[in-house]
Coordinates of C-alpha atoms and ligand atoms in Angstrom, one line a residue:
Chain A
M1118 CA -30.5 -3.9 -30.6
A1119 CA -30.0 -7.0 -28.2
I1120 CA -27.2 -7.6 -27.3
L1121 CA -27.6 -9.9 -24.0
E1122 CA -31.4 -11.6 -24.5
V1123 CA -31.8 -14.1 -21.4
N1124 CA -35.0 -15.8 -20.8
D1125 CA -36.3 -17.7 -18.6
I1126 CA -33.6 -19.2 -16.5
N1127 CA -33.7 -21.2 -13.3
V1128 CA -31.3 -22.2 -11.3
Y1129 CA -30.9 -24.4 -8.7
Y1130 CA -28.2 -24.4 -5.7
G1131 CA -29.2 -28.5 -4.8
S1132 CA -32.7 -27.8 -3.8
I1133 CA -32.7 -24.1 -3.5
H1134 CA -33.9 -22.6 -6.1
A1135 CA -32.6 -19.9 -6.2
I1136 CA -33.2 -18.1 -9.9
K1137 CA -36.5 -18.8 -10.9
G1138 CA -38.2 -18.2 -14.9
V1139 CA -35.6 -14.9 -14.7
S1140 CA -36.0 -13.3 -18.1
F1141 CA -34.0 -10.0 -19.6
E1142 CA -32.3 -8.1 -22.1
V1143 CA -29.3 -5.4 -22.4
N1144 CA -29.4 -3.4 -25.7
E1145 CA -26.5 -2.0 -27.3
G1146 CA -24.9 0.8 -25.6
E1147 CA -27.7 1.5 -22.7
I1148 CA -26.6 1.1 -19.1
I1149 CA -28.9 -1.5 -17.4
S1150 CA -28.5 -1.8 -13.9
L1151 CA -30.2 -5.0 -11.8
I1152 CA -30.9 -4.0 -8.5
G1153 CA -32.0 -5.8 -5.2
A1154 CA -31.1 -6.7 -1.9
N1155 CA -28.6 -9.6 -0.4
G1156 CA -29.5 -13.0 -0.7
A1157 CA -32.2 -11.3 -3.9
G1158 CA -30.3 -13.7 -6.9
K1159 CA -27.9 -11.0 -8.3
T1160 CA -24.5 -12.8 -8.4
T1161 CA -26.2 -16.2 -9.1
I1162 CA -28.1 -14.0 -12.3
L1163 CA -24.5 -12.7 -13.5
Q1164 CA -22.9 -16.5 -12.6
T1165 CA -25.2 -18.0 -14.6
V1166 CA -24.7 -15.3 -17.6
S1167 CA -20.6 -15.9 -17.8
N1168 CA -21.7 -19.5 -17.4
L1169 CA -20.4 -20.5 -14.1
L1170 CA -23.0 -21.6 -13.2
H1171 CA -25.7 -23.5 -15.4
S1172 CA -29.5 -23.1 -16.0
K1173 CA -32.2 -25.8 -15.5
T1174 CA -34.1 -23.7 -18.6
G1175 CA -34.5 -21.1 -20.8
S1176 CA -31.8 -19.9 -23.6
I1177 CA -28.8 -17.1 -22.9
K1178 CA -28.0 -15.3 -25.9
F1179 CA -25.4 -12.7 -26.3
M1180 CA -25.0 -11.3 -29.5
D1181 CA -27.4 -13.5 -31.0
E1182 CA -25.7 -16.5 -30.5
E1183 CA -26.9 -19.4 -27.9
I1184 CA -24.4 -19.4 -25.6
H1185 CA -26.3 -21.5 -22.8
N1186 CA -24.1 -24.8 -23.5
L1187 CA -20.4 -22.6 -24.1
P1188 CA -18.1 -23.5 -21.7
A1189 CA -17.3 -20.6 -19.7
H1190 CA -13.5 -18.9 -21.2
K1191 CA -15.3 -19.7 -24.3
L1192 CA -17.2 -16.8 -23.8
V1193 CA -14.7 -13.8 -23.1
P1194 CA -13.2 -13.7 -27.0
M1195 CA -16.8 -13.4 -27.6
G1196 CA -16.8 -10.1 -26.0
L1197 CA -18.4 -10.6 -22.5
A1198 CA -16.4 -9.7 -20.2
Q1199 CA -17.4 -9.7 -15.7
V1200 CA -15.4 -8.0 -12.7
P1201 CA -16.9 -10.4 -10.2
E1202 CA -18.0 -9.4 -6.9
G1203 CA -15.5 -9.0 -4.0
R1204 CA -12.8 -8.1 -7.2
R1205 CA -11.3 -11.7 -7.3
V1206 CA -8.0 -10.6 -8.8
F1207 CA -5.4 -12.8 -8.3
S1208 CA -3.6 -11.8 -5.3
Q1209 CA -0.7 -13.1 -5.2
M1210 CA 0.1 -11.9 -9.2
S1211 CA 1.8 -8.6 -9.3
V1212 CA -0.9 -5.6 -11.0
E1213 CA 0.8 -5.8 -14.4
E1214 CA 0.3 -9.7 -14.5
N1215 CA -3.2 -9.3 -13.9
L1216 CA -3.9 -7.2 -16.3
E1217 CA -2.4 -9.1 -18.6
L1218 CA -4.3 -11.8 -17.6
G1219 CA -6.9 -9.8 -18.4
A1220 CA -5.8 -10.2 -22.2
F1221 CA -5.0 -13.6 -22.4
T1222 CA -8.0 -14.8 -24.6
R1223 CA -5.4 -11.8 -27.3
P1224 CA -2.7 -13.6 -26.9
K1225 CA -0.9 -10.8 -30.3
A1226 CA -3.0 -7.5 -28.9
N1227 CA -0.6 -4.9 -28.2
I1228 CA -1.1 -5.9 -24.6
K1229 CA 1.6 -2.7 -23.8
E1230 CA -0.1 0.0 -24.9
D1231 CA -3.1 -1.4 -24.0
M1232 CA -1.9 -1.4 -20.2
E1233 CA -0.6 2.2 -20.7
E1234 CA -4.5 3.1 -21.5
I1235 CA -5.3 1.1 -18.1
F1236 CA -2.7 3.0 -16.1
E1237 CA -3.7 6.2 -17.2
R1238 CA -7.5 5.9 -16.6
F1239 CA -6.2 4.4 -13.3
P1240 CA -3.2 6.9 -12.6
R1241 CA -2.5 4.7 -8.9
L1242 CA -2.1 1.0 -10.7
K1243 CA 0.5 2.5 -12.3
E1244 CA 2.0 3.7 -9.6
R1245 CA 1.9 0.0 -7.5
R1246 CA 2.2 -1.9 -10.9
R1247 CA 5.0 -3.8 -10.0
Q1248 CA 3.0 -5.0 -6.4
L1249 CA 1.2 -8.5 -5.7
A1250 CA -2.4 -7.2 -6.1
G1251 CA -3.0 -9.0 -2.4
T1252 CA -1.5 -6.3 -1.1
L1253 CA -3.5 -2.9 -2.7
S1254 CA -7.0 -1.5 -0.8
G1255 CA -10.2 -2.5 -1.8
G1256 CA -10.6 0.5 -3.9
E1257 CA -7.0 -0.3 -5.4
Q1258 CA -8.5 -3.9 -6.3
Q1259 CA -12.0 -2.6 -7.9
M1260 CA -10.0 -0.8 -10.2
L1261 CA -7.6 -3.8 -11.2
A1262 CA -10.7 -5.6 -11.3
M1263 CA -12.5 -3.1 -13.9
G1264 CA -9.3 -2.5 -15.5
R1265 CA -8.3 -6.6 -15.8
A1266 CA -11.7 -6.8 -17.4
M1267 CA -11.4 -4.1 -19.7
M1268 CA -8.2 -5.7 -21.0
S1269 CA -10.7 -8.5 -22.4
K1270 CA -11.8 -5.4 -25.0
P1271 CA -15.3 -6.9 -23.7
K1272 CA -18.7 -5.7 -25.7
L1273 CA -20.6 -6.6 -23.2
L1274 CA -18.9 -5.4 -19.4
M1275 CA -20.7 -6.9 -16.4
L1276 CA -20.4 -5.2 -12.9
D1277 CA -20.9 -6.9 -9.5
E1278 CA -21.5 -4.6 -6.8
P1279 CA -18.6 -2.6 -7.8
S1280 CA -19.3 -0.6 -4.6
M1281 CA -18.9 -2.6 -2.1
G1282 CA -17.9 -1.7 0.4
L1283 CA -16.0 1.6 -0.6
A1284 CA -16.3 4.9 0.9
P1285 CA -18.6 7.3 -1.2
I1286 CA -15.5 8.5 -3.1
L1287 CA -14.0 6.1 -4.2
I1288 CA -17.7 5.0 -5.0
E1289 CA -18.1 8.2 -6.8
E1290 CA -14.2 7.7 -9.2
I1291 CA -15.4 4.1 -9.8
F1292 CA -18.8 5.0 -10.9
D1293 CA -17.6 8.0 -13.1
I1294 CA -15.6 5.1 -15.2
I1295 CA -18.2 3.0 -15.9
K1296 CA -20.0 6.3 -17.2
S1297 CA -17.1 7.2 -19.2
L1298 CA -16.2 3.4 -20.7
N1299 CA -19.9 3.0 -21.4
E1300 CA -19.6 6.4 -23.7
R1301 CA -16.7 5.1 -25.3
G1302 CA -19.0 2.3 -26.7
T1303 CA -19.1 -0.4 -24.0
T1304 CA -22.1 -2.0 -22.9
I1305 CA -22.4 -2.4 -18.9
L1306 CA -24.9 -4.2 -16.9
L1307 CA -24.2 -2.7 -13.2
V1308 CA -25.3 -5.0 -10.5
E1309 CA -26.0 -3.3 -7.3
Q1310 CA -27.1 -3.4 -3.9
N1311 CA -26.2 0.6 -4.3
A1312 CA -29.8 1.8 -6.2
Q1313 CA -29.8 5.0 -5.9
M1314 CA -26.0 5.4 -7.1
A1315 CA -26.5 2.7 -9.8
L1316 CA -29.9 4.3 -11.3
S1317 CA -28.3 7.9 -11.1
I1318 CA -25.8 6.7 -14.5
A1319 CA -28.2 3.6 -16.2
D1320 CA -30.8 3.8 -18.9
R1321 CA -33.1 1.3 -17.7
G1322 CA -33.1 -1.1 -14.6
Y1323 CA -34.5 -4.2 -13.3
V1324 CA -35.4 -5.0 -9.9
L1325 CA -34.8 -8.6 -8.4
E1326 CA -36.0 -9.9 -4.9
T1327 CA -35.7 -13.6 -3.9
G1328 CA -35.5 -15.0 -7.1
K1329 CA -37.2 -13.3 -9.4
I1330 CA -37.4 -9.9 -11.3
V1331 CA -40.2 -8.0 -10.0
T1332 CA -40.7 -4.5 -11.6
S1333 CA -38.0 -3.7 -15.0
A1334 CA -38.6 0.3 -16.2
D1335 CA -36.8 3.3 -17.1
A1336 CA -34.3 4.6 -14.7
K1337 CA -35.9 7.6 -14.0
T1338 CA -38.9 5.7 -13.7
L1339 CA -37.7 4.1 -10.9
L1340 CA -35.8 6.1 -9.0
N1341 CA -39.1 8.7 -9.0
D1342 CA -41.6 5.3 -8.0
D1343 CA -43.1 5.7 -3.9
V1344 CA -42.2 1.3 -3.9
V1345 CA -39.0 1.4 -5.1
R1346 CA -37.9 4.5 -2.9
K1347 CA -39.2 2.3 0.3
A1348 CA -37.7 -0.8 -0.8
Y1349 CA -33.9 0.4 -1.8
L1350 CA -33.3 4.2 -1.7
G1351 CA -34.0 4.7 1.7
G1352 CA -37.5 6.1 1.4
Chain B
M124 CA 35.9 -36.6 3.2
E125 CA 32.8 -39.1 3.9
F126 CA 31.3 -35.7 5.0
L127 CA 31.0 -34.0 1.7
F128 CA 30.5 -37.5 -0.4
N129 CA 27.8 -37.8 2.0
L130 CA 26.3 -34.5 1.5
I131 CA 26.8 -34.2 -2.3
S132 CA 25.1 -38.2 -2.4
G133 CA 22.1 -37.0 -0.6
I134 CA 21.8 -33.3 -2.6
S135 CA 21.5 -36.1 -5.3
L136 CA 19.3 -38.5 -3.9
G137 CA 17.3 -34.6 -2.5
S138 CA 17.5 -33.8 -6.2
I139 CA 15.5 -37.0 -7.4
Y140 CA 13.0 -36.0 -4.4
A141 CA 12.7 -32.7 -5.7
I142 CA 11.9 -33.8 -9.1
I143 CA 9.3 -36.4 -8.2
A144 CA 7.6 -33.6 -5.8
L145 CA 7.2 -31.2 -8.4
G146 CA 4.8 -33.4 -9.9
Y147 CA 2.8 -33.6 -6.6
T148 CA 3.4 -30.2 -5.6
M149 CA 2.1 -28.9 -9.0
V150 CA -1.3 -31.0 -9.2
Y151 CA -2.3 -30.3 -6.0
G152 CA -1.5 -26.2 -6.7
I153 CA -3.6 -26.7 -8.8
A154 CA -5.9 -28.9 -9.3
K155 CA -6.4 -29.8 -5.1
M156 CA -5.2 -33.2 -5.0
L157 CA -2.9 -35.3 -3.7
N158 CA -2.3 -37.9 -6.6
F159 CA -0.8 -40.8 -5.1
A160 CA -0.8 -42.9 -8.1
H161 CA 2.0 -40.2 -9.0
G162 CA 5.5 -42.9 -8.1
D163 CA 4.1 -45.0 -10.3
V164 CA 3.9 -43.1 -13.4
I165 CA 8.4 -42.7 -12.2
M166 CA 8.1 -46.8 -12.0
V167 CA 6.8 -47.3 -15.8
G168 CA 9.0 -45.0 -17.1
A169 CA 12.1 -46.4 -15.6
Y170 CA 10.1 -49.2 -17.7
I171 CA 9.5 -47.1 -20.8
C172 CA 13.6 -45.9 -20.5
F173 CA 14.8 -50.0 -19.9
F174 CA 12.6 -51.9 -22.4
A175 CA 13.7 -48.6 -24.9
T176 CA 17.5 -48.5 -24.4
T177 CA 18.3 -52.3 -23.1
R178 CA 15.8 -54.8 -24.7
Y179 CA 16.0 -52.6 -28.2
G180 CA 19.3 -50.7 -28.0
L181 CA 17.9 -47.8 -28.5
N182 CA 20.3 -44.4 -27.5
P183 CA 20.3 -43.4 -23.6
L184 CA 19.0 -39.9 -24.6
L185 CA 16.3 -41.6 -26.7
G186 CA 15.2 -43.7 -24.9
V187 CA 14.2 -40.6 -22.3
L188 CA 12.2 -38.9 -24.4
L189 CA 10.6 -41.8 -25.1
S190 CA 10.1 -42.0 -21.5
M191 CA 8.9 -38.9 -20.5
V192 CA 6.6 -38.9 -24.0
V193 CA 4.5 -41.7 -22.9
C194 CA 4.3 -40.5 -19.3
T195 CA 3.4 -37.7 -20.2
M196 CA 0.4 -38.9 -21.8
L197 CA 0.1 -41.9 -19.6
G198 CA -0.6 -38.2 -17.2
I199 CA -3.1 -37.0 -19.4
I200 CA -4.7 -40.4 -19.6
I201 CA -4.8 -40.5 -15.4
E202 CA -6.6 -37.6 -14.9
R203 CA -9.0 -37.5 -17.9
L204 CA -10.2 -41.2 -17.2
A205 CA -9.6 -41.6 -13.3
Y206 CA -10.0 -37.6 -11.9
K207 CA -11.5 -35.8 -13.6
P208 CA -14.9 -37.3 -13.4
L209 CA -14.3 -36.3 -9.8
R210 CA -13.9 -32.9 -10.2
Q211 CA -17.0 -32.2 -7.7
A212 CA -16.2 -34.4 -6.0
P213 CA -15.6 -35.4 -2.5
A214 CA -11.4 -34.8 -1.6
L215 CA -11.8 -38.3 0.1
A216 CA -13.7 -40.0 -2.8
V217 CA -10.7 -38.4 -4.8
L218 CA -8.1 -39.8 -3.1
I219 CA -9.1 -43.5 -2.9
T220 CA -9.5 -42.5 -5.9
A221 CA -5.8 -42.1 -6.7
I222 CA -4.2 -45.2 -4.3
G223 CA -6.7 -47.3 -6.6
M224 CA -4.7 -45.8 -9.5
S225 CA -0.9 -46.1 -7.9
Y226 CA -2.2 -49.7 -7.4
F227 CA -4.1 -50.7 -10.7
L228 CA -0.2 -48.8 -12.6
Q229 CA 1.7 -51.5 -10.1
N230 CA -0.3 -54.4 -10.6
S231 CA -0.9 -53.4 -14.9
A232 CA 3.6 -53.1 -15.1
Q233 CA 3.5 -57.0 -12.7
L234 CA 1.3 -58.7 -15.6
L235 CA 3.3 -56.9 -18.5
W236 CA 6.5 -57.3 -16.8
S237 CA 6.4 -59.4 -14.2
S238 CA 7.9 -59.4 -10.0
S239 CA 11.5 -60.9 -11.4
P240 CA 13.6 -57.7 -10.9
K241 CA 15.1 -55.8 -14.0
V242 CA 19.0 -54.5 -13.4
F243 CA 18.5 -51.4 -14.8
Q244 CA 21.4 -49.8 -16.6
S245 CA 22.5 -46.6 -16.3
V246 CA 22.3 -44.1 -18.9
V247 CA 25.0 -41.7 -17.5
G248 CA 27.3 -43.9 -18.0
K249 CA 29.6 -45.9 -15.4
G250 CA 32.4 -43.5 -14.3
S251 CA 33.4 -41.6 -11.6
I252 CA 35.1 -37.4 -11.1
K253 CA 37.6 -38.3 -8.6
L254 CA 38.7 -35.0 -6.1
F255 CA 41.3 -33.9 -3.6
D256 CA 43.5 -36.6 -5.6
G257 CA 41.0 -39.5 -5.8
A258 CA 40.4 -39.2 -2.2
L259 CA 36.5 -37.9 -3.0
S260 CA 35.0 -40.4 -5.7
I261 CA 31.5 -39.3 -6.8
S262 CA 29.7 -41.1 -9.5
F263 CA 28.7 -39.8 -12.9
V264 CA 25.3 -40.4 -11.8
T265 CA 25.4 -38.7 -8.3
V266 CA 26.7 -35.2 -10.9
V267 CA 24.1 -35.2 -13.5
T268 CA 21.2 -35.9 -11.1
I269 CA 22.0 -32.7 -9.3
L270 CA 22.4 -30.3 -13.1
V271 CA 19.4 -31.8 -14.1
C272 CA 17.8 -31.0 -11.2
V273 CA 18.5 -27.7 -11.1
I274 CA 18.1 -27.4 -15.1
I275 CA 14.5 -28.6 -14.5
M276 CA 13.8 -26.1 -11.6
I277 CA 15.5 -23.1 -13.3
A278 CA 13.4 -23.8 -16.5
L279 CA 10.2 -24.7 -14.6
V280 CA 10.4 -21.3 -12.8
T281 CA 11.0 -19.8 -15.7
F282 CA 8.1 -21.0 -17.2
V283 CA 5.8 -20.4 -14.6
N284 CA 6.5 -16.9 -13.9
K285 CA 8.0 -15.4 -17.5
T286 CA 5.2 -17.3 -19.5
R287 CA 1.9 -16.5 -20.7
I288 CA 1.1 -19.9 -19.8
G289 CA 2.8 -20.5 -16.5
K290 CA 1.0 -17.3 -15.3
S291 CA -2.6 -18.8 -16.5
M292 CA -1.2 -21.6 -14.3
R293 CA -0.4 -19.3 -11.2
A294 CA -4.4 -17.7 -11.6
V295 CA -6.0 -21.5 -12.1
S296 CA -4.4 -22.6 -8.8
E297 CA -5.7 -19.3 -7.2
D298 CA -9.2 -19.6 -8.6
K299 CA -10.6 -21.3 -11.0
G300 CA -13.4 -19.0 -11.0
A301 CA -11.3 -15.8 -11.8
A302 CA -9.3 -18.0 -14.0
Q303 CA -12.3 -18.7 -16.8
L304 CA -13.7 -15.0 -16.2
M305 CA -10.5 -14.5 -17.9
G306 CA -10.7 -17.1 -20.2
I307 CA -8.8 -19.0 -19.2
N308 CA -9.8 -22.8 -19.9
V309 CA -9.4 -25.4 -17.1
N310 CA -10.1 -27.8 -17.8
S311 CA -6.6 -27.9 -20.3
T312 CA -4.4 -26.2 -17.6
I313 CA -4.9 -29.2 -15.3
S314 CA -4.1 -31.6 -18.2
L315 CA -0.9 -29.4 -19.0
T316 CA -0.4 -29.4 -14.9
F317 CA -0.5 -33.4 -15.5
A318 CA 2.0 -33.8 -18.1
I319 CA 4.3 -31.8 -17.5
G320 CA 4.6 -33.2 -13.7
S321 CA 4.4 -37.1 -15.7
A322 CA 7.5 -35.5 -17.7
L323 CA 9.5 -34.7 -14.9
A324 CA 8.2 -38.2 -13.3
A325 CA 9.9 -39.9 -16.1
I326 CA 13.1 -38.6 -15.8
A327 CA 12.7 -39.5 -12.4
G328 CA 12.8 -42.3 -13.0
V329 CA 15.1 -42.8 -15.1
L330 CA 17.4 -40.7 -13.1
L331 CA 16.3 -43.4 -10.1
C332 CA 16.9 -46.0 -11.6
S333 CA 20.5 -45.0 -12.3
A334 CA 21.4 -44.5 -9.2
Y335 CA 19.6 -47.7 -7.8
P336 CA 19.6 -50.3 -10.2
N337 CA 17.0 -52.6 -9.2
L338 CA 13.4 -52.1 -11.1
V339 CA 11.0 -54.0 -10.2
P340 CA 7.1 -53.0 -10.1
T341 CA 7.0 -51.2 -7.0
T342 CA 10.1 -49.5 -7.4
G343 CA 8.1 -46.1 -7.1
A344 CA 6.5 -46.0 -4.4
M345 CA 8.6 -45.9 -1.2
P346 CA 10.2 -42.8 -3.3
G347 CA 6.6 -41.4 -4.4
I348 CA 5.4 -40.9 -0.4
K349 CA 8.8 -39.3 0.1
A350 CA 8.4 -37.2 -2.1
F351 CA 5.3 -36.9 -1.2
T352 CA 6.2 -35.7 2.0
A353 CA 9.3 -33.8 0.9
A354 CA 6.5 -31.4 -1.1
V355 CA 4.4 -31.3 2.2
F356 CA 7.5 -31.1 3.8
G357 CA 8.3 -27.1 2.0
G358 CA 5.1 -26.9 1.3
I359 CA 2.5 -28.3 -0.8
G360 CA 1.5 -25.9 -3.9
S361 CA 5.3 -24.1 -4.2
I362 CA 8.0 -25.3 -6.6
P363 CA 10.7 -23.9 -4.6
G364 CA 9.2 -26.4 -1.4
A365 CA 9.2 -28.8 -3.7
L366 CA 13.1 -28.7 -3.6
I367 CA 13.7 -27.2 -0.7
G368 CA 11.9 -30.1 0.5
G369 CA 13.5 -32.9 -1.5
I370 CA 16.7 -31.9 -1.3
L371 CA 16.1 -31.5 2.3
L372 CA 14.9 -35.0 2.7
G373 CA 17.7 -37.1 1.2
I374 CA 20.4 -35.1 3.2
I375 CA 18.4 -36.3 5.9
E376 CA 17.9 -39.5 5.0
I377 CA 21.9 -40.6 4.0
F378 CA 23.2 -38.6 7.1
A379 CA 20.5 -40.4 9.1
K380 CA 21.9 -43.9 7.5
A381 CA 25.6 -42.9 7.3
Y382 CA 25.9 -41.6 10.8
I383 CA 22.8 -43.1 12.5
S384 CA 21.2 -46.0 11.9
T385 CA 20.2 -47.7 8.1
Q386 CA 17.4 -49.3 8.7
L387 CA 15.6 -46.5 10.7
S388 CA 16.9 -44.1 8.4
D389 CA 12.7 -44.0 6.6
A390 CA 11.5 -43.4 10.4
I391 CA 14.0 -40.5 10.8
V392 CA 12.7 -38.3 7.3
F393 CA 9.2 -38.7 9.1
A394 CA 9.9 -38.2 12.4
V395 CA 11.3 -34.9 10.8
L396 CA 9.2 -34.5 8.3
I397 CA 6.6 -34.2 12.0
V398 CA 8.5 -31.7 13.7
V399 CA 8.8 -29.9 11.1
L400 CA 4.6 -30.0 10.2
L401 CA 4.1 -29.4 14.3
V402 CA 6.2 -26.1 14.0
K403 CA 5.1 -24.8 10.8
P404 CA 1.7 -26.3 9.5
T405 CA 2.3 -25.1 6.2
G406 CA 6.0 -26.4 5.6
L407 CA 9.0 -24.4 5.5
L408 CA 7.7 -22.4 2.4
G409 CA 3.9 -22.9 2.4
K410 CA 1.9 -19.8 2.4
K411 CA -0.8 -18.8 4.7
V412 CA -4.3 -20.0 3.7
S413 CA -5.6 -16.9 2.6
E414 CA -9.2 -16.0 3.7
K415 CA -11.1 -15.5 0.7
V416 CA -13.0 -12.0 1.9
Ligands
ADP2231 N1 -23.1 -21.4 -3.3 C1 -24.1 -21.5 -2.6 N2 -24.8 -22.5 -2.1 C2 -25.9 -22.3 -1.9 N3 -26.7 -21.3 -2.0 C3 -26.4 -20.1 -2.4 C4 -25.1 -20.1 -3.4 N4 -24.7 -18.6 -3.4 C5 -26.3 -18.2 -3.6 N5 -26.8 -19.3 -2.3 C6 -28.0 -18.7 -2.2 O1 -29.0 -18.0 -3.4 C7 -29.6 -17.0 -3.3 C8 -29.0 -15.9 -3.9 O2 -27.5 -15.9 -3.7 P1 -26.6 -14.7 -4.8 O3 -26.8 -15.2 -6.4 O4 -25.1 -14.2 -3.9 O5 -27.4 -13.0 -3.9 P2 -27.0 -11.4 -4.2 O6 -25.9 -11.7 -5.1 O7 -28.4 -11.0 -4.5 O8 -26.5 -11.2 -2.6 C9 -29.2 -16.5 -2.2 O9 -30.3 -16.9 -1.6 C10 -27.9 -17.0 -1.7 O10 -28.4 -16.8 0.2
MG2232 MG1 -23.9 -10.6 -4.6

């Protein structure tokens, strides 16, 4: 069953036509990779799904409900969370406060308990729980941004280039966590330039080029596709 | 003794500036705009309290509360009608709108309440505290103003740092997009900020007119500008900065009046501001504008 259905969206920055009639879907339980070069429009698509940007046409359905006219903050309690590009942690606030904000739409939840769960997954955050998020390293900030999104208990978690700027060993750690989140029931929409890594954990993938989806297939098929290999996997 | 008297008077005047400066600094922090109509909300607050207590004989405390309620609503309405439609507009358009709103409030007050001065009855009572065998006499208003400022500061800092809503305000002030991704309603956060700032403006208006009872439609203008100066002086966007900036400004003003020149006191205040901004452009407690990576 499709948890997210994006149908024919067109997004503009002023006169720049950044997304040109994109459609895709994410089924419950899947890991979907959206890959594409820098500037292809990956971030624009995620921002549009989160309603921080708006499409001029088409529809976006989350769990069969049209969300494309809702204000952005209403999507979080429905179960849609995003880890934005560049982490965007609240740098003047502590690690704990960032996590609390992740649970903002769940005022009655047992936040302490949920936070401990996040700390189990990211022990490094626990050691730094009272530190300002701005003082964390890039990898730690990525973990915090992920932990923060997980605090909202999303059904669908969208991640925008979680590997960006991280050392290979950290990238592996982050991807392991994404996989284990998925195994525990969270559907994942993963946006990456790092196509190799992204496709290696995905069920299916979409390839985006200058605002259009040019290919979509099983992740395995894409990994072995000649064109894709040439363009995104270094031959 | 005179020095001590001036110092306490300066702190008290500075407390009023600080309470007003909080409104400027919070709105700037959240909505990234300078609400130049803020000073005139003070004036409205003072008029409401004046009519409630002097004309209709309401208990002073109820008068202050009523004035807070009215100003809170006024602040929310101003934001909804004048500033919200300009969320995506260039900063200059917003600034001009704010200045226009300031004149609109002043002119409306003139129309409604006439420009003839009203004599404001202090809500605190006329007495004073005598210290050092009567050598130092400090009016109740002076003392109450300082106390109220301290209470407001403690309450506000606690609210912003410890409560869920306060934290969401800090999140909005840092990154509106990321805040929305947390499920925070940015529009209602901005409304709340205007509401808090305007309620504080009402308190400031009542305290100001309790100390300086001459109430006219332009009463809020000069304190408004000075408090804005105080906010910039302390570091705009910073709550402790508003406190420090306000108090310092009050002290400098009173000392300049007492020891240098009554006429030049305002010029001296602004000269100090300019020097501080030359040395530290972000103000005393201002944060560096962090680069987005
Ligand atoms: N704020 C903006 N204003 C104008 N153009 C933008 C803006 N953000 C992105 N773009 C343009 O939209 C296109 C897609 O950008 P983006 O979605 O960030 O791509 P990606 O995430 O795949 O790198 C690019 O051509 C980019 O230059
Ligand atoms: Mg991007």
